[in-house]
Amino acid sequence: MSIIARAGLAARGNRGSIGALTCEERDVARIGFLGLGIMGRAMAANLLKAGFEVVVWNRSAAKCAPLVALGAKQAASPREVAAACDFTLAMLADPAAARETVFGAEGVLAGLAERRGYIDMSTVDDATARAIAAAITARGARFLEAPVSGTRKPAEDGTLVILAAGDRSLYDEAAEAFEVLGKKRVFLGEVGQGARMKLVVNMVMGQMMVALSEGLALGLKSDLAGEAILDVLEAGAMACPMFRGKGPMLLADDATTSFPLKHMQKDMRLALALSESVGQPLQGAAAANEVFKRATLAGHGEADIAAVYRVVR
Ligand code: NAP
């Protein structure tokens, strides 16, 4: 039996059951998964393919079907998932979704028994992470925040970077699941530090997207070829997977969604709020946020972040 299976069974207590499956029949950890959007769907699928038992819930229930086809059990509420699983992962849109899923009448908090675990992998602000942590630990359960760096393809390939903070025993217990989901994980200490790290990283990324868009727009209007600009960027110190991936998308006006632009704008907004709380001026990020706001207002919120180019060019 795997480490995680042993840890899960040791902590199982009086778990609820989903369908005909009882805890006595299991020899692997049962993992809950809340939020089956672009990221969550791929992550839950990888856990199933790796042999974990997975219980899923999504606000729009129809999105559970592909996971059920892969062997997942479907639950009717976050409460039911949290009650039935050794620990539950969540990958939700934003702070409002994260709070509603925990604090709602049929939320995680209503189902989580003592010592069970809740791991929120959504990108939220540090205050939201701390509010959720406080409520969960007050119940005697354990909380870990674990936002991720990486987009649709790394989620599908299991090569995310996991930025965890909170309960160390839960971090260790989830190690085998994290192995499946990511290529690297870091433990950053107190709850809130994972959210802060994620916002710092995405604030840099947002500015890079605007810089690339402006570079291409300036170059094309100056009679340079777009491919030549990307080729020169790639040969120099600014070469990076993001420019390599997004550059050709900008030139082709391809905004097939890996990372919804509305979430990037949310992350810029949360990073700016963090900057105010710690007294750090962010002129570049504030300007980039305005570009993402303009793109959202122009109707590109559901498109990929590559669509920011549409309001720059
Ligand atoms: P997404 O495709 O928009 O999925 C969002 C998920 O949140 C869906 O399951 C949605 O349910 C759910 N949701 C929204 N509002 C809700 C509410 N009020 N109550 C309950 N559930 C709610 O987003 P995603 O790209 O998977 O991203 C998920 C999180 O990961 C976000 O925090 C994002 O910033 C972060 N992230 C994304 C990427 C990326 O490249 N995509 C990379 C790193 C981190 P419905 O299906 O019912 O709408």
mmCIF file of C-alpha atoms and ligand atoms in Angstrom:
data_model
loop_
_atom_site.group_PDB
_atom_site.id
_atom_site.type_symbol
_atom_site.label_atom_id
_atom_site.label_comp_id
_atom_site.label_asym_id
_atom_site.label_seq_id
_atom_site.Cartn_x
_atom_site.Cartn_y
_atom_site.Cartn_z
ATOM 1 C CA MET A 1 0.000 0.000 0.000
ATOM 2 C CA SER A 2 1.260 3.487 -0.823
ATOM 3 C CA ILE A 3 2.277 6.060 1.786
ATOM 4 C CA ILE A 4 -0.753 8.183 0.984
ATOM 5 C CA ALA A 5 -3.076 5.202 1.192
ATOM 6 C CA ARG A 6 -1.755 4.299 4.630
ATOM 7 C CA ALA A 7 -1.970 7.915 5.827
ATOM 8 C CA GLY A 8 -5.489 8.244 4.482
ATOM 9 C CA LEU A 9 -6.693 5.044 6.069
ATOM 10 C CA ALA A 10 -5.138 5.962 9.401
ATOM 11 C CA ALA A 11 -7.000 9.282 9.390
ATOM 12 C CA ARG A 12 -10.293 8.071 7.984
ATOM 13 C CA GLY A 13 -12.425 8.074 11.135
ATOM 14 C CA ASN A 14 -16.201 7.853 10.539
ATOM 15 C CA ARG A 15 -16.204 8.792 6.880
ATOM 16 C CA GLY A 16 -19.476 8.989 4.968
ATOM 17 C CA SER A 17 -19.964 6.713 1.989
ATOM 18 C CA ILE A 18 -20.597 7.532 -1.659
ATOM 19 C CA GLY A 19 -22.812 5.040 -3.444
ATOM 20 C CA ALA A 20 -22.052 1.444 -2.554
ATOM 21 C CA LEU A 21 -18.434 2.157 -1.687
ATOM 22 C CA THR A 22 -17.501 1.981 1.981
ATOM 23 C CA CYS A 23 -14.140 2.850 3.468
ATOM 24 C CA GLU A 24 -13.518 -0.782 4.485
ATOM 25 C CA GLU A 25 -13.402 -1.801 0.819
ATOM 26 C CA ARG A 26 -10.664 0.687 -0.064
ATOM 27 C CA ASP A 27 -6.898 0.393 -0.095
ATOM 28 C CA VAL A 28 -6.083 3.771 -1.665
ATOM 29 C CA ALA A 29 -6.749 7.290 -0.416
ATOM 30 C CA ARG A 30 -10.056 8.778 -1.451
ATOM 31 C CA ILE A 31 -9.573 12.290 -2.752
ATOM 32 C CA GLY A 32 -12.317 14.862 -3.255
ATOM 33 C CA PHE A 33 -12.146 17.329 -6.122
ATOM 34 C CA LEU A 34 -14.248 20.509 -6.284
ATOM 35 C CA GLY A 35 -14.216 22.650 -9.436
ATOM 36 C CA LEU A 36 -13.875 21.000 -12.835
ATOM 37 C CA GLY A 37 -12.990 23.967 -15.029
ATOM 38 C CA ILE A 38 -10.031 24.062 -17.417
ATOM 39 C CA MET A 39 -7.542 23.223 -14.671
ATOM 40 C CA GLY A 40 -9.600 21.079 -12.299
ATOM 41 C CA ARG A 41 -10.881 18.763 -15.012
ATOM 42 C CA ALA A 42 -7.326 17.907 -16.139
ATOM 43 C CA MET A 43 -6.013 17.559 -12.582
ATOM 44 C CA ALA A 44 -8.837 15.283 -11.434
ATOM 45 C CA ALA A 45 -8.392 13.153 -14.563
ATOM 46 C CA ASN A 46 -4.693 12.703 -13.768
ATOM 47 C CA LEU A 47 -5.487 11.575 -10.216
ATOM 48 C CA LEU A 48 -7.939 9.000 -11.579
ATOM 49 C CA LYS A 49 -5.434 7.773 -14.168
ATOM 50 C CA ALA A 50 -2.850 7.403 -11.377
ATOM 51 C CA GLY A 51 -5.206 5.049 -9.535
ATOM 52 C CA PHE A 52 -6.643 7.284 -6.814
ATOM 53 C CA GLU A 53 -10.272 7.063 -5.871
ATOM 54 C CA VAL A 54 -11.736 10.468 -6.714
ATOM 55 C CA VAL A 55 -15.076 11.990 -5.738
ATOM 56 C CA VAL A 56 -15.990 15.041 -7.827
ATOM 57 C CA TRP A 57 -18.364 17.977 -7.590
ATOM 58 C CA ASN A 58 -18.845 20.950 -9.871
ATOM 59 C CA ARG A 59 -21.335 23.807 -9.623
ATOM 60 C CA SER A 60 -22.543 22.997 -13.160
ATOM 61 C CA ALA A 61 -23.052 19.271 -12.621
ATOM 62 C CA ALA A 62 -22.750 18.353 -16.314
ATOM 63 C CA LYS A 63 -18.990 18.917 -16.156
ATOM 64 C CA CYS A 64 -18.684 15.852 -13.887
ATOM 65 C CA ALA A 65 -19.640 13.455 -16.710
ATOM 66 C CA PRO A 66 -16.192 13.073 -18.357
ATOM 67 C CA LEU A 67 -14.643 12.384 -14.943
ATOM 68 C CA VAL A 68 -17.340 9.863 -14.040
ATOM 69 C CA ALA A 69 -16.546 8.161 -17.369
ATOM 70 C CA LEU A 70 -12.955 7.837 -16.125
ATOM 71 C CA GLY A 71 -14.132 6.216 -12.877
ATOM 72 C CA ALA A 72 -14.875 9.135 -10.534
ATOM 73 C CA LYS A 73 -17.814 9.120 -8.155
ATOM 74 C CA GLN A 74 -20.052 12.183 -8.390
ATOM 75 C CA ALA A 75 -21.324 13.934 -5.266
ATOM 76 C CA ALA A 76 -24.219 16.339 -4.903
ATOM 77 C CA SER A 77 -22.460 19.030 -2.864
ATOM 78 C CA PRO A 78 -19.078 20.148 -1.497
ATOM 79 C CA ARG A 79 -20.349 19.004 1.924
ATOM 80 C CA GLU A 80 -20.867 15.478 0.656
ATOM 81 C CA VAL A 81 -17.409 15.383 -0.938
ATOM 82 C CA ALA A 82 -15.637 16.663 2.179
ATOM 83 C CA ALA A 83 -17.497 14.173 4.380
ATOM 84 C CA ALA A 84 -16.602 11.202 2.173
ATOM 85 C CA CYS A 85 -12.915 11.839 1.472
ATOM 86 C CA ASP A 86 -9.577 11.619 3.245
ATOM 87 C CA PHE A 87 -8.802 15.053 1.879
ATOM 88 C CA THR A 88 -10.445 17.334 -0.645
ATOM 89 C CA LEU A 89 -8.821 19.500 -3.317
ATOM 90 C CA ALA A 90 -10.489 22.562 -4.814
ATOM 91 C CA MET A 91 -9.708 24.452 -8.043
ATOM 92 C CA LEU A 92 -12.195 27.325 -8.172
ATOM 93 C CA ALA A 93 -12.453 30.558 -10.127
ATOM 94 C CA ASP A 94 -11.781 33.290 -7.575
ATOM 95 C CA PRO A 95 -12.097 34.358 -3.915
ATOM 96 C CA ALA A 96 -15.913 34.552 -4.092
ATOM 97 C CA ALA A 97 -16.144 30.990 -5.460
ATOM 98 C CA ALA A 98 -13.625 29.720 -2.906
ATOM 99 C CA ARG A 99 -15.578 31.246 -0.005
ATOM 100 C CA GLU A 100 -18.989 30.137 -1.261
ATOM 101 C CA THR A 101 -17.796 26.547 -1.711
ATOM 102 C CA VAL A 102 -16.549 26.416 1.869
ATOM 103 C CA PHE A 103 -19.055 28.573 3.772
ATOM 104 C CA GLY A 104 -22.271 27.842 1.806
ATOM 105 C CA ALA A 105 -25.112 25.860 3.413
ATOM 106 C CA GLU A 106 -23.961 22.725 1.541
ATOM 107 C CA GLY A 107 -20.336 23.765 1.734
ATOM 108 C CA VAL A 108 -17.105 22.024 2.729
ATOM 109 C CA LEU A 109 -17.281 23.293 6.289
ATOM 110 C CA ALA A 110 -20.588 21.508 6.890
ATOM 111 C CA GLY A 111 -19.056 18.144 5.929
ATOM 112 C CA LEU A 112 -15.482 18.223 7.168
ATOM 113 C CA ALA A 113 -14.857 15.999 10.195
ATOM 114 C CA GLU A 114 -11.974 16.426 12.631
ATOM 115 C CA ARG A 115 -8.490 15.827 11.196
ATOM 116 C CA ARG A 116 -9.777 15.645 7.597
ATOM 117 C CA GLY A 117 -8.003 17.850 5.100
ATOM 118 C CA TYR A 118 -9.013 20.643 2.749
ATOM 119 C CA ILE A 119 -6.550 21.866 0.127
ATOM 120 C CA ASP A 120 -7.516 24.947 -1.871
ATOM 121 C CA MET A 121 -5.512 25.174 -5.104
ATOM 122 C CA SER A 122 -7.464 28.159 -6.507
ATOM 123 C CA THR A 123 -5.724 31.509 -6.990
ATOM 124 C CA VAL A 124 -7.097 33.780 -4.270
ATOM 125 C CA ASP A 125 -5.839 36.593 -2.041
ATOM 126 C CA ASP A 126 -4.095 35.873 1.242
ATOM 127 C CA ALA A 127 -7.019 37.200 3.328
ATOM 128 C CA THR A 128 -9.385 34.689 1.702
ATOM 129 C CA ALA A 129 -6.926 31.853 2.322
ATOM 130 C CA ARG A 130 -6.594 32.868 5.972
ATOM 131 C CA ALA A 131 -10.380 33.196 6.478
ATOM 132 C CA ILE A 132 -10.942 29.697 5.090
ATOM 133 C CA ALA A 133 -8.043 28.298 7.127
ATOM 134 C CA ALA A 134 -9.388 29.818 10.350
ATOM 135 C CA ALA A 135 -12.847 28.310 9.870
ATOM 136 C CA ILE A 136 -11.496 24.879 8.986
ATOM 137 C CA THR A 137 -8.970 24.663 11.777
ATOM 138 C CA ALA A 138 -11.620 25.871 14.250
ATOM 139 C CA ARG A 139 -13.436 22.629 13.375
ATOM 140 C CA GLY A 140 -10.364 20.565 14.197
ATOM 141 C CA ALA A 141 -9.746 19.837 10.501
ATOM 142 C CA ARG A 142 -6.601 20.698 8.549
ATOM 143 C CA PHE A 143 -6.061 23.302 5.802
ATOM 144 C CA LEU A 144 -3.446 23.780 3.128
ATOM 145 C CA GLU A 145 -3.410 26.391 0.379
ATOM 146 C CA ALA A 146 -1.726 25.162 -2.771
ATOM 147 C CA PRO A 147 -2.185 27.497 -5.760
ATOM 148 C CA VAL A 148 -0.335 26.448 -8.890
ATOM 149 C CA SER A 149 1.883 27.964 -11.521
ATOM 150 C CA GLY A 150 1.274 26.502 -14.995
ATOM 151 C CA THR A 151 -1.652 26.443 -17.359
ATOM 152 C CA ARG A 152 -3.896 23.960 -19.239
ATOM 153 C CA LYS A 153 -1.043 21.919 -20.803
ATOM 154 C CA PRO A 154 0.999 21.573 -17.572
ATOM 155 C CA ALA A 155 -2.245 20.611 -15.806
ATOM 156 C CA GLU A 156 -2.828 17.905 -18.441
ATOM 157 C CA ASP A 157 0.806 16.780 -18.338
ATOM 158 C CA GLY A 158 1.049 16.783 -14.532
ATOM 159 C CA THR A 159 3.848 19.370 -14.598
ATOM 160 C CA LEU A 160 2.373 22.161 -12.471
ATOM 161 C CA VAL A 161 4.413 24.019 -9.849
ATOM 162 C CA ILE A 162 2.599 23.768 -6.498
ATOM 163 C CA LEU A 163 2.951 26.667 -4.040
ATOM 164 C CA ALA A 164 1.797 25.262 -0.706
ATOM 165 C CA ALA A 165 1.467 26.723 2.778
ATOM 166 C CA GLY A 166 -0.413 25.796 5.925
ATOM 167 C CA ASP A 167 -0.692 22.413 7.640
ATOM 168 C CA ARG A 168 2.562 20.533 7.144
ATOM 169 C CA SER A 169 1.062 17.119 7.982
ATOM 170 C CA LEU A 170 -1.523 17.595 5.233
ATOM 171 C CA TYR A 171 1.197 18.675 2.808
ATOM 172 C CA ASP A 172 3.050 15.442 3.565
ATOM 173 C CA GLU A 173 -0.124 13.350 3.365
ATOM 174 C CA ALA A 174 -0.929 14.787 -0.071
ATOM 175 C CA ALA A 175 2.623 14.236 -1.369
ATOM 176 C CA GLU A 176 1.705 11.390 -3.727
ATOM 177 C CA ALA A 177 -1.212 13.326 -5.198
ATOM 178 C CA PHE A 178 1.054 16.352 -5.664
ATOM 179 C CA GLU A 179 3.584 14.066 -7.397
ATOM 180 C CA VAL A 180 0.881 13.246 -9.933
ATOM 181 C CA LEU A 181 -0.207 16.852 -10.422
ATOM 182 C CA GLY A 182 3.093 18.681 -10.489
ATOM 183 C CA LYS A 183 6.770 18.628 -11.387
ATOM 184 C CA LYS A 184 7.773 20.773 -8.413
ATOM 185 C CA ARG A 185 6.289 21.752 -5.096
ATOM 186 C CA VAL A 186 7.402 24.169 -2.418
ATOM 187 C CA PHE A 187 6.204 24.582 1.169
ATOM 188 C CA LEU A 188 6.129 28.267 2.089
ATOM 189 C CA GLY A 189 5.108 28.215 5.760
ATOM 190 C CA GLU A 190 2.096 30.092 7.127
ATOM 191 C CA VAL A 191 -1.231 30.227 5.279
ATOM 192 C CA GLY A 192 -1.269 33.279 3.013
ATOM 193 C CA GLN A 193 2.284 32.852 1.751
ATOM 194 C CA GLY A 194 1.155 30.519 -1.049
ATOM 195 C CA ALA A 195 -1.388 33.068 -2.247
ATOM 196 C CA ARG A 196 1.177 35.845 -2.054
ATOM 197 C CA MET A 197 3.755 33.847 -4.040
ATOM 198 C CA LYS A 198 1.164 33.049 -6.705
ATOM 199 C CA LEU A 199 0.141 36.714 -7.030
ATOM 200 C CA VAL A 200 3.775 37.841 -7.336
ATOM 201 C CA VAL A 201 4.377 35.303 -10.112
ATOM 202 C CA ASN A 202 1.214 36.205 -12.034
ATOM 203 C CA MET A 203 1.813 39.929 -11.658
ATOM 204 C CA VAL A 204 5.124 39.386 -13.473
ATOM 205 C CA MET A 205 3.390 37.255 -16.104
ATOM 206 C CA GLY A 206 0.675 39.835 -16.736
ATOM 207 C CA GLN A 207 3.260 42.507 -17.392
ATOM 208 C CA MET A 208 5.187 40.161 -19.676
ATOM 209 C CA MET A 209 2.031 39.554 -21.755
ATOM 210 C CA VAL A 210 1.465 43.290 -22.153
ATOM 211 C CA ALA A 211 5.152 43.866 -22.962
ATOM 212 C CA LEU A 212 5.087 41.149 -25.634
ATOM 213 C CA SER A 213 1.870 42.557 -27.102
ATOM 214 C CA GLU A 214 3.273 46.079 -27.256
ATOM 215 C CA GLY A 215 6.565 44.843 -28.718
ATOM 216 C CA LEU A 216 4.796 42.995 -31.509
ATOM 217 C CA ALA A 217 2.380 45.861 -32.163
ATOM 218 C CA LEU A 218 5.227 48.401 -32.383
ATOM 219 C CA GLY A 219 7.330 46.109 -34.551
ATOM 220 C CA LEU A 220 4.558 45.285 -37.017
ATOM 221 C CA LYS A 221 3.617 48.957 -37.418
ATOM 222 C CA SER A 222 7.322 49.651 -38.058
ATOM 223 C CA ASP A 223 7.354 47.169 -40.968
ATOM 224 C CA LEU A 224 9.167 44.403 -39.103
ATOM 225 C CA ALA A 225 7.981 40.801 -39.541
ATOM 226 C CA GLY A 226 6.318 39.295 -36.466
ATOM 227 C CA GLU A 227 8.120 35.959 -36.855
ATOM 228 C CA ALA A 228 11.449 37.805 -37.045
ATOM 229 C CA ILE A 229 10.694 39.649 -33.796
ATOM 230 C CA LEU A 230 9.872 36.373 -32.011
ATOM 231 C CA ASP A 231 12.988 34.772 -33.489
ATOM 232 C CA VAL A 232 15.223 37.549 -32.143
ATOM 233 C CA LEU A 233 13.519 37.449 -28.714
ATOM 234 C CA GLU A 234 14.031 33.685 -28.633
ATOM 235 C CA ALA A 235 17.755 34.031 -29.380
ATOM 236 C CA GLY A 236 18.392 36.461 -26.527
ATOM 237 C CA ALA A 237 18.156 36.738 -22.754
ATOM 238 C CA MET A 238 14.350 37.136 -22.834
ATOM 239 C CA ALA A 239 13.741 33.696 -24.360
ATOM 240 C CA CYS A 240 11.120 31.918 -22.277
ATOM 241 C CA PRO A 241 8.409 29.277 -22.628
ATOM 242 C CA MET A 242 5.666 31.909 -22.327
ATOM 243 C CA PHE A 243 6.903 34.069 -25.226
ATOM 244 C CA ARG A 244 7.559 30.851 -27.189
ATOM 245 C CA GLY A 245 3.989 29.664 -26.555
ATOM 246 C CA LYS A 246 2.007 32.892 -26.704
ATOM 247 C CA GLY A 247 4.007 34.770 -29.395
ATOM 248 C CA PRO A 248 2.728 32.677 -32.347
ATOM 249 C CA MET A 249 -0.796 32.803 -30.859
ATOM 250 C CA LEU A 250 -0.703 36.615 -30.872
ATOM 251 C CA LEU A 251 0.430 36.712 -34.490
ATOM 252 C CA ALA A 252 -2.274 34.209 -35.540
ATOM 253 C CA ASP A 253 -4.975 35.944 -33.469
ATOM 254 C CA ASP A 254 -5.473 32.562 -31.788
ATOM 255 C CA ALA A 255 -7.039 33.007 -28.340
ATOM 256 C CA THR A 256 -7.962 29.364 -27.669
ATOM 257 C CA THR A 257 -8.379 29.443 -23.907
ATOM 258 C CA SER A 258 -5.734 27.926 -21.664
ATOM 259 C CA PHE A 259 -5.783 30.700 -19.087
ATOM 260 C CA PRO A 260 -8.964 32.804 -19.199
ATOM 261 C CA LEU A 261 -8.146 36.508 -19.471
ATOM 262 C CA LYS A 262 -10.711 37.343 -16.764
ATOM 263 C CA HIS A 263 -8.658 35.289 -14.277
ATOM 264 C CA MET A 264 -5.458 37.128 -15.239
ATOM 265 C CA GLN A 265 -7.209 40.439 -14.573
ATOM 266 C CA LYS A 266 -8.412 39.069 -11.219
ATOM 267 C CA ASP A 267 -4.826 38.132 -10.336
ATOM 268 C CA MET A 268 -3.508 41.592 -11.317
ATOM 269 C CA ARG A 269 -6.237 43.203 -9.203
ATOM 270 C CA LEU A 270 -5.385 40.988 -6.208
ATOM 271 C CA ALA A 271 -1.650 41.674 -6.623
ATOM 272 C CA LEU A 272 -2.345 45.429 -6.625
ATOM 273 C CA ALA A 273 -4.433 45.052 -3.452
ATOM 274 C CA LEU A 274 -1.539 43.157 -1.864
ATOM 275 C CA SER A 275 0.829 45.951 -2.888
ATOM 276 C CA GLU A 276 -1.359 48.469 -1.064
ATOM 277 C CA SER A 277 -1.458 46.350 2.075
ATOM 278 C CA VAL A 278 2.348 46.113 2.244
ATOM 279 C CA GLY A 279 3.130 49.609 0.892
ATOM 280 C CA GLN A 280 4.876 48.662 -2.353
ATOM 281 C CA PRO A 281 4.249 50.918 -5.380
ATOM 282 C CA LEU A 282 3.609 48.914 -8.600
ATOM 283 C CA GLN A 283 3.473 51.335 -11.525
ATOM 284 C CA GLY A 284 4.069 48.691 -14.200
ATOM 285 C CA ALA A 285 1.495 46.253 -12.828
ATOM 286 C CA ALA A 286 -1.080 49.027 -12.411
ATOM 287 C CA ALA A 287 -0.656 50.001 -16.075
ATOM 288 C CA ALA A 288 -0.833 46.364 -17.212
ATOM 289 C CA ASN A 289 -3.972 45.837 -15.127
ATOM 290 C CA GLU A 290 -5.662 48.657 -17.039
ATOM 291 C CA VAL A 291 -4.910 46.860 -20.298
ATOM 292 C CA PHE A 292 -6.457 43.628 -18.968
ATOM 293 C CA LYS A 293 -9.446 45.590 -17.680
ATOM 294 C CA ARG A 294 -9.930 47.123 -21.120
ATOM 295 C CA ALA A 295 -9.713 43.665 -22.723
ATOM 296 C CA THR A 296 -12.274 42.261 -20.252
ATOM 297 C CA LEU A 297 -14.658 45.165 -20.929
ATOM 298 C CA ALA A 298 -14.191 44.615 -24.672
ATOM 299 C CA GLY A 299 -15.609 41.092 -24.217
ATOM 300 C CA HIS A 300 -12.401 39.024 -24.198
ATOM 301 C CA GLY A 301 -12.716 37.746 -20.600
ATOM 302 C CA GLU A 302 -13.413 34.137 -21.534
ATOM 303 C CA ALA A 303 -10.690 34.089 -24.205
ATOM 304 C CA ASP A 304 -7.069 33.270 -23.473
ATOM 305 C CA ILE A 305 -4.730 35.924 -22.058
ATOM 306 C CA ALA A 306 -3.329 36.093 -25.610
ATOM 307 C CA ALA A 307 -6.441 38.158 -26.438
ATOM 308 C CA VAL A 308 -4.909 41.106 -24.581
ATOM 309 C CA TYR A 309 -3.092 41.770 -27.878
ATOM 310 C CA ARG A 310 -6.460 42.555 -29.477
ATOM 311 C CA VAL A 311 -6.767 45.758 -27.446
ATOM 312 C CA VAL A 312 -3.076 46.662 -27.714
ATOM 313 C CA ARG A 313 -2.497 46.431 -31.469
HETATM 314 P P1 NAP B 1 -12.371 28.021 -15.086
HETATM 315 O O1 NAP B 1 -12.184 27.119 -16.259
HETATM 316 O O2 NAP B 1 -13.028 29.335 -15.267
HETATM 317 O O3 NAP B 1 -13.099 27.178 -13.932
HETATM 318 C C1 NAP B 1 -13.580 27.806 -12.785
HETATM 319 C C2 NAP B 1 -14.232 26.793 -11.868
HETATM 320 O O4 NAP B 1 -14.771 27.498 -10.723
HETATM 321 C C3 NAP B 1 -15.408 26.046 -12.513
HETATM 322 O O5 NAP B 1 -15.460 24.746 -12.003
HETATM 323 C C4 NAP B 1 -16.605 26.866 -12.017
HETATM 324 O O6 NAP B 1 -17.816 26.157 -11.989
HETATM 325 C C5 NAP B 1 -16.149 27.176 -10.603
HETATM 326 N N1 NAP B 1 -16.899 28.277 -10.019
HETATM 327 C C6 NAP B 1 -16.970 29.560 -10.445
HETATM 328 N N2 NAP B 1 -17.737 30.294 -9.603
HETATM 329 C C7 NAP B 1 -18.181 29.451 -8.648
HETATM 330 C C8 NAP B 1 -18.984 29.599 -7.497
HETATM 331 N N3 NAP B 1 -19.505 30.801 -7.164
HETATM 332 N N4 NAP B 1 -19.219 28.517 -6.724
HETATM 333 C C9 NAP B 1 -18.683 27.319 -7.042
HETATM 334 N N5 NAP B 1 -17.908 27.096 -8.118
HETATM 335 C C10 NAP B 1 -17.645 28.158 -8.910
HETATM 336 O O7 NAP B 1 -10.955 28.379 -14.411
HETATM 337 P P2 NAP B 1 -9.566 27.597 -14.453
HETATM 338 O O8 NAP B 1 -8.746 28.107 -15.579
HETATM 339 O O9 NAP B 1 -9.770 26.141 -14.284
HETATM 340 O O10 NAP B 1 -8.900 28.222 -13.135
HETATM 341 C C11 NAP B 1 -9.280 27.816 -11.835
HETATM 342 C C12 NAP B 1 -8.395 28.547 -10.838
HETATM 343 O O11 NAP B 1 -7.015 28.254 -11.105
HETATM 344 C C13 NAP B 1 -8.518 30.081 -10.900
HETATM 345 O O12 NAP B 1 -8.355 30.589 -9.599
HETATM 346 C C14 NAP B 1 -7.346 30.485 -11.789
HETATM 347 O O13 NAP B 1 -6.933 31.808 -11.519
HETATM 348 C C15 NAP B 1 -6.317 29.467 -11.367
HETATM 349 N N6 NAP B 1 -5.313 29.140 -12.383
HETATM 350 C C16 NAP B 1 -5.671 28.997 -13.685
HETATM 351 C C17 NAP B 1 -4.689 28.682 -14.613
HETATM 352 C C18 NAP B 1 -4.989 28.528 -16.074
HETATM 353 O O14 NAP B 1 -4.040 28.642 -16.869
HETATM 354 N N7 NAP B 1 -6.208 28.256 -16.499
HETATM 355 C C19 NAP B 1 -3.350 28.516 -14.210
HETATM 356 C C20 NAP B 1 -3.039 28.638 -12.845
HETATM 357 C C21 NAP B 1 -4.034 28.958 -11.947
HETATM 358 P P3 NAP B 1 -18.811 26.159 -13.267
HETATM 359 O O15 NAP B 1 -18.283 25.114 -14.187
HETATM 360 O O16 NAP B 1 -20.144 25.843 -12.686
HETATM 361 O O17 NAP B 1 -18.751 27.550 -13.858
#
